[in-house]
PDB file of C-alpha atoms in Angstrom:
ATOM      1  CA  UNK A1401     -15.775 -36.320  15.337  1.00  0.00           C
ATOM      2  CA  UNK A1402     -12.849 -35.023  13.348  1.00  0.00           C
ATOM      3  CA  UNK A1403     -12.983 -31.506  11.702  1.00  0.00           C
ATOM      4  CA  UNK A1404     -11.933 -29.401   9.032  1.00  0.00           C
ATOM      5  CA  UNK A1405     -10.035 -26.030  10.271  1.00  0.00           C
ATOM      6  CA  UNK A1406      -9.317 -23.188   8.426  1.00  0.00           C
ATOM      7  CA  UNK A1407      -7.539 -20.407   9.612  1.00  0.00           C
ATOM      8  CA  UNK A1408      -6.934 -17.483   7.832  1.00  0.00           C
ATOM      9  CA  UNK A1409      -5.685 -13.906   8.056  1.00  0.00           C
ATOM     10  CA  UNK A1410      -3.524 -11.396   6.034  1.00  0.00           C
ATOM     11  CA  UNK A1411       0.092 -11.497   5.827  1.00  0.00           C
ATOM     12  CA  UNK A1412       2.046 -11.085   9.370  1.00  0.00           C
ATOM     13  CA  UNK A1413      -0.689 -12.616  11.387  1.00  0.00           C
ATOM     14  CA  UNK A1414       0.892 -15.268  12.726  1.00  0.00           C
ATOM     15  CA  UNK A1415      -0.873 -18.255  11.390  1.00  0.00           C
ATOM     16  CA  UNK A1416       2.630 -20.576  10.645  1.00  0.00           C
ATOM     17  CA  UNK A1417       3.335 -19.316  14.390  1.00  0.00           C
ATOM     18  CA  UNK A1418       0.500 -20.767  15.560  1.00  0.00           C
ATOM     19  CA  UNK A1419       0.522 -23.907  13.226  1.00  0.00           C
ATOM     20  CA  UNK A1420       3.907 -24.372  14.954  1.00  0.00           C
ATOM     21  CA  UNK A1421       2.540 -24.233  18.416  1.00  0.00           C
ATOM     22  CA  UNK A1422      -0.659 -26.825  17.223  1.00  0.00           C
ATOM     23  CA  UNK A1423       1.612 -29.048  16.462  1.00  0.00           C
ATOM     24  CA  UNK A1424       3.874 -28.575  19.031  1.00  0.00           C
ATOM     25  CA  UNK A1425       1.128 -29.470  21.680  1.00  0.00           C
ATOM     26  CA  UNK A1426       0.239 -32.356  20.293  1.00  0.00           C
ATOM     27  CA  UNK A1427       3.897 -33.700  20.078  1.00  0.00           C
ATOM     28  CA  UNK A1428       4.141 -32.859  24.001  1.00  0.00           C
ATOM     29  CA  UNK A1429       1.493 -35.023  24.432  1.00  0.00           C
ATOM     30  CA  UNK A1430       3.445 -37.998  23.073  1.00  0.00           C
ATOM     31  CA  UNK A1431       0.937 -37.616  20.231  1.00  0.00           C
ATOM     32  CA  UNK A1432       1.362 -37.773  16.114  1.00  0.00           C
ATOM     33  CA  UNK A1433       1.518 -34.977  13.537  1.00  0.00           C
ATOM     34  CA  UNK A1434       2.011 -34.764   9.743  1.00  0.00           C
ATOM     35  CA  UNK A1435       2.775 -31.320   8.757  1.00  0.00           C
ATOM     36  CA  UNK A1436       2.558 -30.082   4.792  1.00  0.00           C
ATOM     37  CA  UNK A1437       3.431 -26.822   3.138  1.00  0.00           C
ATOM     38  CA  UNK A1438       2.891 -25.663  -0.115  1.00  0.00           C
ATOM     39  CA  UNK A1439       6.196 -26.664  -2.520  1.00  0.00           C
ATOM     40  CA  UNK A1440       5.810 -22.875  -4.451  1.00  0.00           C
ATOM     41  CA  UNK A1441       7.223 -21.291  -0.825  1.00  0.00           C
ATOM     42  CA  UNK A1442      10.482 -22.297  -0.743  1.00  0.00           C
ATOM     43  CA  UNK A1443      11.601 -18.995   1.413  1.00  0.00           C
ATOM     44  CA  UNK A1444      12.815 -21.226   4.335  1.00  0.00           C
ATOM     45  CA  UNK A1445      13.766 -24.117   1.834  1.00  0.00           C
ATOM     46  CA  UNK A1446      12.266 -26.562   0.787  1.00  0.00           C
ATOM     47  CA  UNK A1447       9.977 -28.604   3.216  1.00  0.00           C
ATOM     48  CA  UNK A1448      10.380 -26.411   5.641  1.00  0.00           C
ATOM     49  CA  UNK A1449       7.519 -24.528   7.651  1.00  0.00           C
ATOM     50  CA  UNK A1450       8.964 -20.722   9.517  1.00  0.00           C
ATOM     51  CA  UNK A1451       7.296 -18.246  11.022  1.00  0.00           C
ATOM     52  CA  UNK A1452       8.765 -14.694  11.721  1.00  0.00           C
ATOM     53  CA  UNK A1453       9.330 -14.949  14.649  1.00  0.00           C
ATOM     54  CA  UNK A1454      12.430 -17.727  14.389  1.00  0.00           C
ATOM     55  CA  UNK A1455      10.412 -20.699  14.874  1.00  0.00           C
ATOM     56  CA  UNK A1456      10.374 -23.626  12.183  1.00  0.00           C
ATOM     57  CA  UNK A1457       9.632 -27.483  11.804  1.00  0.00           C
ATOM     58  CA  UNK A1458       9.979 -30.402   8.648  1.00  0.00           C
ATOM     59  CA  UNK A1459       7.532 -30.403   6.422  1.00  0.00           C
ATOM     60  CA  UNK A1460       6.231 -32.723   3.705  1.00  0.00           C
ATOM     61  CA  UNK A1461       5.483 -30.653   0.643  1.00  0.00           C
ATOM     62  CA  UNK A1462       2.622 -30.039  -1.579  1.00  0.00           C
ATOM     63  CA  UNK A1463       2.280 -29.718  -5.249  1.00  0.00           C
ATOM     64  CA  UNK A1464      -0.849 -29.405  -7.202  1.00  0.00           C
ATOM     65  CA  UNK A1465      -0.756 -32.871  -8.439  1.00  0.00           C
ATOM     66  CA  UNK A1466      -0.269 -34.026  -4.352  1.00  0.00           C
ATOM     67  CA  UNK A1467      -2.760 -36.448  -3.491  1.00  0.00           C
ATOM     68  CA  UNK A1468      -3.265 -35.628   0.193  1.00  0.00           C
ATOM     69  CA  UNK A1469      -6.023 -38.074   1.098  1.00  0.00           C
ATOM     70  CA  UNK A1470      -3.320 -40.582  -0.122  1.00  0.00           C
ATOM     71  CA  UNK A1471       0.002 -39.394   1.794  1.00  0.00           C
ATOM     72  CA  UNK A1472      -1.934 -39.304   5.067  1.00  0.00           C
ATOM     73  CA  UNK A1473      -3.557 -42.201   4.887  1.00  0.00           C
ATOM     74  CA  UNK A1474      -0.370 -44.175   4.000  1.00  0.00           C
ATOM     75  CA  UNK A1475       1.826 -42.550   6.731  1.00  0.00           C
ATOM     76  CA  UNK A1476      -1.262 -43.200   9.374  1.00  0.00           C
ATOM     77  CA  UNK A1477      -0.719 -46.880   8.272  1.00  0.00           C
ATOM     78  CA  UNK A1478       2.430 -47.189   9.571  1.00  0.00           C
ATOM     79  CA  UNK A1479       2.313 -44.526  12.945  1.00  0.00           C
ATOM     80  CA  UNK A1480      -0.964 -43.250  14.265  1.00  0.00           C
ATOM     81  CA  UNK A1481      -1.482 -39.788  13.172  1.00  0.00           C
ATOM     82  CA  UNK A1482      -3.722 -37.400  15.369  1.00  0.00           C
ATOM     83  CA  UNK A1483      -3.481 -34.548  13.660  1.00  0.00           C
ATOM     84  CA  UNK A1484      -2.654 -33.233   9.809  1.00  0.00           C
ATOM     85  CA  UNK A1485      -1.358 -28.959   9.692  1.00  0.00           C
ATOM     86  CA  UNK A1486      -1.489 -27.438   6.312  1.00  0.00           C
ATOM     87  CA  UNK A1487       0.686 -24.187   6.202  1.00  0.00           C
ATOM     88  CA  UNK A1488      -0.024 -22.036   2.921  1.00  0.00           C
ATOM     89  CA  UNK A1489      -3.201 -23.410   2.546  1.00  0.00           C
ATOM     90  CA  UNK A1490      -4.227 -20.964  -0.509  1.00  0.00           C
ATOM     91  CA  UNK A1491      -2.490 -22.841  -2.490  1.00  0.00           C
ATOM     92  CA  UNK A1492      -4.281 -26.016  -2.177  1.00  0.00           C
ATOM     93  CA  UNK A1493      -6.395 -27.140  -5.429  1.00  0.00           C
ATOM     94  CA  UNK A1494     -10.271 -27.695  -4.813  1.00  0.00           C
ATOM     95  CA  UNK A1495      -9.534 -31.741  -4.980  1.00  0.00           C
ATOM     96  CA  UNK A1496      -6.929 -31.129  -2.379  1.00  0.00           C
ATOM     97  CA  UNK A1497      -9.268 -29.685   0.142  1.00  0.00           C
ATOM     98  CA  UNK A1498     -11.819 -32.057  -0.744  1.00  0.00           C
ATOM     99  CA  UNK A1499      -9.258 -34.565  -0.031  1.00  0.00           C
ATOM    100  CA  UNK A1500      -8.267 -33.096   3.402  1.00  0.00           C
ATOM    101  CA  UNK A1501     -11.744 -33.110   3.836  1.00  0.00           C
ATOM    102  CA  UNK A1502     -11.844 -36.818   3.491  1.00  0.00           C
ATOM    103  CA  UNK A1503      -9.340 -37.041   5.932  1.00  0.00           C
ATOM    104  CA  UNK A1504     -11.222 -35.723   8.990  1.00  0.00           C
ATOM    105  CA  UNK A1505     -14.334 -37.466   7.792  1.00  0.00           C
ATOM    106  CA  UNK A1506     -13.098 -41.244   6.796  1.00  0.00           C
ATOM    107  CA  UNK A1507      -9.683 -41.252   8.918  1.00  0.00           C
ATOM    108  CA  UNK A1508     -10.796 -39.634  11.659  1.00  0.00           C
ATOM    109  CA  UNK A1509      -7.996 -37.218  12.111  1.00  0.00           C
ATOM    110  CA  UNK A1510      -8.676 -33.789  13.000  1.00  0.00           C
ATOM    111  CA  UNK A1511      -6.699 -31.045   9.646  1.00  0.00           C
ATOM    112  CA  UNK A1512      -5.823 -27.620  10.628  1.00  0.00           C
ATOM    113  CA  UNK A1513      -4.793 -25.105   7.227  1.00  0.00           C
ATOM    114  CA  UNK A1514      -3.552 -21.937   7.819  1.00  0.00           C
ATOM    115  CA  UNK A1515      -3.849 -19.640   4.842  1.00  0.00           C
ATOM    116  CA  UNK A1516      -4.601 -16.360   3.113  1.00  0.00           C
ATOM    117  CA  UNK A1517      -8.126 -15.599   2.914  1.00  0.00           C
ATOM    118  CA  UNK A1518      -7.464 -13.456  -0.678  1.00  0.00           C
ATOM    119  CA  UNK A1519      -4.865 -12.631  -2.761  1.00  0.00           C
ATOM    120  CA  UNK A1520      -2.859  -8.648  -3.839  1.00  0.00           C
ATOM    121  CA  UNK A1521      -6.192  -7.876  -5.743  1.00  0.00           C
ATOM    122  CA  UNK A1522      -8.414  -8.959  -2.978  1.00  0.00           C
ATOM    123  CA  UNK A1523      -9.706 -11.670  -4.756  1.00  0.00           C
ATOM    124  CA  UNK A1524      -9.934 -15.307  -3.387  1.00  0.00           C
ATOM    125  CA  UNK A1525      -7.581 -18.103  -3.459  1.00  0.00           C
ATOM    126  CA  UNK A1526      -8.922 -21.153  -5.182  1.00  0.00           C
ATOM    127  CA  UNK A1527      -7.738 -23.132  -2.059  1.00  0.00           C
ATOM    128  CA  UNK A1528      -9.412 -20.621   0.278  1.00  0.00           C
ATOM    129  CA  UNK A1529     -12.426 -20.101  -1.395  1.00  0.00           C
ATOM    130  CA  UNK A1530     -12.975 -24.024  -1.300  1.00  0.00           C
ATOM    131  CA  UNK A1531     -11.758 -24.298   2.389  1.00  0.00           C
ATOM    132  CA  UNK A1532     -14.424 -20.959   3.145  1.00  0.00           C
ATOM    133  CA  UNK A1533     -17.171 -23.260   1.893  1.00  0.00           C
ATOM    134  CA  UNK A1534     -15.872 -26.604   2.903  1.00  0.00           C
ATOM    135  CA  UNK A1535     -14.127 -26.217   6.726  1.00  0.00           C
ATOM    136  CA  UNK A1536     -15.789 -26.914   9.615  1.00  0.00           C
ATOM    137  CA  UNK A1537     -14.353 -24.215  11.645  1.00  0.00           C
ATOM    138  CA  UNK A1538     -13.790 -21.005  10.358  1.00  0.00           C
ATOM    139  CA  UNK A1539     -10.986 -18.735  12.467  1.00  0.00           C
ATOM    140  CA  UNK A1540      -9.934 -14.926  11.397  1.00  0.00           C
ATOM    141  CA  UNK A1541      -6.269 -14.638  12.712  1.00  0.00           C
ATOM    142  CA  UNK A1542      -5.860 -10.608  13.782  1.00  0.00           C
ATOM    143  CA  UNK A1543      -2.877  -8.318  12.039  1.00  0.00           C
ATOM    144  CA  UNK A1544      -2.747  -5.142  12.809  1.00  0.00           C
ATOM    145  CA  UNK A1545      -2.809  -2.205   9.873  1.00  0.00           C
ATOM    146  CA  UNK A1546      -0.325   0.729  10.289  1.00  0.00           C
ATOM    147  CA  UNK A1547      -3.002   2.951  11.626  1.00  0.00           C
ATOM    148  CA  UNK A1548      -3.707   0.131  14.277  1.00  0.00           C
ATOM    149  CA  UNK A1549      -6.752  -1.182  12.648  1.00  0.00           C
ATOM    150  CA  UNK A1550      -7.070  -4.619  11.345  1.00  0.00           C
ATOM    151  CA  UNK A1551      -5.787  -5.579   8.656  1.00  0.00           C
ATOM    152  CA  UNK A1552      -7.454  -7.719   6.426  1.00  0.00           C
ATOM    153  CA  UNK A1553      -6.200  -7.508   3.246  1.00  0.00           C
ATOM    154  CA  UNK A1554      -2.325  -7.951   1.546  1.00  0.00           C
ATOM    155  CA  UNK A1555      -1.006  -5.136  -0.682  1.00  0.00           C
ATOM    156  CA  UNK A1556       1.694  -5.865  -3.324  1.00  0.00           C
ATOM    157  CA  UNK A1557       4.807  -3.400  -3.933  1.00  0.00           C
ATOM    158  CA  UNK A1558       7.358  -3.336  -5.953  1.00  0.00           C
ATOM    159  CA  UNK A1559      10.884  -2.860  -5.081  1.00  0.00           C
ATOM    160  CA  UNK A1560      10.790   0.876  -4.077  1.00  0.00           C
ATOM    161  CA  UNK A1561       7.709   0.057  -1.848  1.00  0.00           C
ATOM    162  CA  UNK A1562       4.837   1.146  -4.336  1.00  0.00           C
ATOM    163  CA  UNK A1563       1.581  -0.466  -4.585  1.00  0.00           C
ATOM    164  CA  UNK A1564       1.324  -3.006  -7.581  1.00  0.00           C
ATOM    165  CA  UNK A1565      -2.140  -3.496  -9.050  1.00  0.00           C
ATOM    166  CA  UNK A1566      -1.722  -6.279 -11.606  1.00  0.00           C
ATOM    167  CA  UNK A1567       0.417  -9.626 -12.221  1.00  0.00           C
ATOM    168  CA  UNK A1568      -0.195 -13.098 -11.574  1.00  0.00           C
ATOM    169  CA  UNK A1569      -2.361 -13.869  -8.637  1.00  0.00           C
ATOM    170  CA  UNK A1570       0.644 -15.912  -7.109  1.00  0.00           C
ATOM    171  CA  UNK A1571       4.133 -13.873  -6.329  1.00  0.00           C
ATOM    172  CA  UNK A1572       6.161 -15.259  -3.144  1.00  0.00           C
ATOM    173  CA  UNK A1573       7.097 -12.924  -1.099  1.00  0.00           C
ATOM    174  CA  UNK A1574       7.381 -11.744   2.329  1.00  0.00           C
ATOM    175  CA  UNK A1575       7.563  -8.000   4.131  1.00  0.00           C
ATOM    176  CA  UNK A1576      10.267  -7.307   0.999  1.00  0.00           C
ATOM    177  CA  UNK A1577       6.611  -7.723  -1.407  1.00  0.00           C
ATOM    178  CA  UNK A1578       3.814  -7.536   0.769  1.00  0.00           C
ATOM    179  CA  UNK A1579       2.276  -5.492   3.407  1.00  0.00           C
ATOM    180  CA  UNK A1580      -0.450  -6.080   4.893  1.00  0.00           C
ATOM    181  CA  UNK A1581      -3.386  -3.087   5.405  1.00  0.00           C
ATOM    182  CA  UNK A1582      -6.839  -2.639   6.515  1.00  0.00           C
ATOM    183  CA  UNK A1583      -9.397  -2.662   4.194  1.00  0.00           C
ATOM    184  CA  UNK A1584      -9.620   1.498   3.897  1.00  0.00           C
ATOM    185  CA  UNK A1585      -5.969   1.917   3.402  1.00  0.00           C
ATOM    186  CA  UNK A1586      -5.735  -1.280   1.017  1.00  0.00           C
ATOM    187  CA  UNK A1587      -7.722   0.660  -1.702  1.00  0.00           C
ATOM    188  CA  UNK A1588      -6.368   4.026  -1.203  1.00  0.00           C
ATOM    189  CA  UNK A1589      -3.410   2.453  -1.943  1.00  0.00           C
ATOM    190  CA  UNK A1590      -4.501   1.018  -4.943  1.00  0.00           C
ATOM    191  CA  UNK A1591      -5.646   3.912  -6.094  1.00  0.00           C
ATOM    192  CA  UNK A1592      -3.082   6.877  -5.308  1.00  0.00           C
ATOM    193  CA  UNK A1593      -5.096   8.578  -2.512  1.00  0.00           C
ATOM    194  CA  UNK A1594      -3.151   7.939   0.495  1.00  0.00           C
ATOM    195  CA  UNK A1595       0.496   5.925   1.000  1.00  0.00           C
ATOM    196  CA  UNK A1596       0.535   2.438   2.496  1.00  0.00           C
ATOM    197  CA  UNK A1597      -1.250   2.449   6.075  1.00  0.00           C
ATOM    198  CA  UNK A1598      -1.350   6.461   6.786  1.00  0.00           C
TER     199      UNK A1598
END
């Protein structure tokens, strides 16, 4: 039986890394994937999935209005697909993971998203929150904190490297706007007490 994946972690985890590599084993296998990333993270241009560490693959992109359930099934039409990868999954709508949804349970096709768990504020995603009730599988991808703890949340700065506590919920960005810090060091941040990960 097909499943619903989510895996989720703070920035610098790893998770398009190891969305790469997914897909990447089935491919060896003379297997099909269908790979999607969110059309707001243009970083590595457009359609494209990247991790840090240099690796990257096509993607098809996703905008809120994206009907997922309806782009899989159509390309699984025409070439078998075995498994769908969703890289940025925050930023999936509720519909869209109910949609992915649909595709593990009436296609059959196993859907791995990779994603942020919450956002600069600590709050949820709307995408994650849905996925958190929703997936099958739940997996916490491990960053590590400047003090070598984990880190679990994503703290905002600005251009001089301060902590930012307000703004829209959704900023692209990468180590230039975000740094990821364990919980502890994520609100002493926030509040003054202590600089980012000491």
């Amino acid at each position: 039986m097909a499943k619903l994946y989510f895996y989720y972690a703070s920035m610098n985890a790893g998770k398009s890394t190891v969305l790469l590599q997914a897909s990447f084993n089935y491919r060896e296998r003379g297997m099909h994937t269908m790979l999607f990333t969110a059309a707001i993270d243009d970083r590595a241009g457009g359609g494209v999935i990247a991790s840090r560490i240099g690796l990257s693959a096509p993607a098809e992109v996703f905008r809120p209005e994206t009907d997922l359930f309806g782009a899989v099934a159509g390309a699984h039409a025409v070439k078998t697909l075995n498994c769908v990868l969703v890289d940025e999954a925050q930023f999936l709508s509720k519909d869209q993971v109910w949609q992915l949804a649909r595709v593990a349970d009436d296609l059959g096709i196993p859907v791995l998203c990779y994603g942020l768990r919450t956002d600069f504020l600590g709050n949820l995603f709307p995408g994650s929150s849905t996925l958190l009730a929703l997936a099958d599988t739940l997996s916490e991808l491990k960053a590590v904190c400047a003090c070598g703890r984990k880190a679990t949340m994503n703290l905002r700065i600005d251009g001089q490297g301060q902590p930012v506590a307000s703004g829209q919920q959704t900023e692209i960005g990468g180590n230039d706007r975000y740094v990821a810090l364990c919980r502890r060091h994520f609100a002493a941040a926030l509040t003054g007490q202590e600089g980012n990960g000491q």
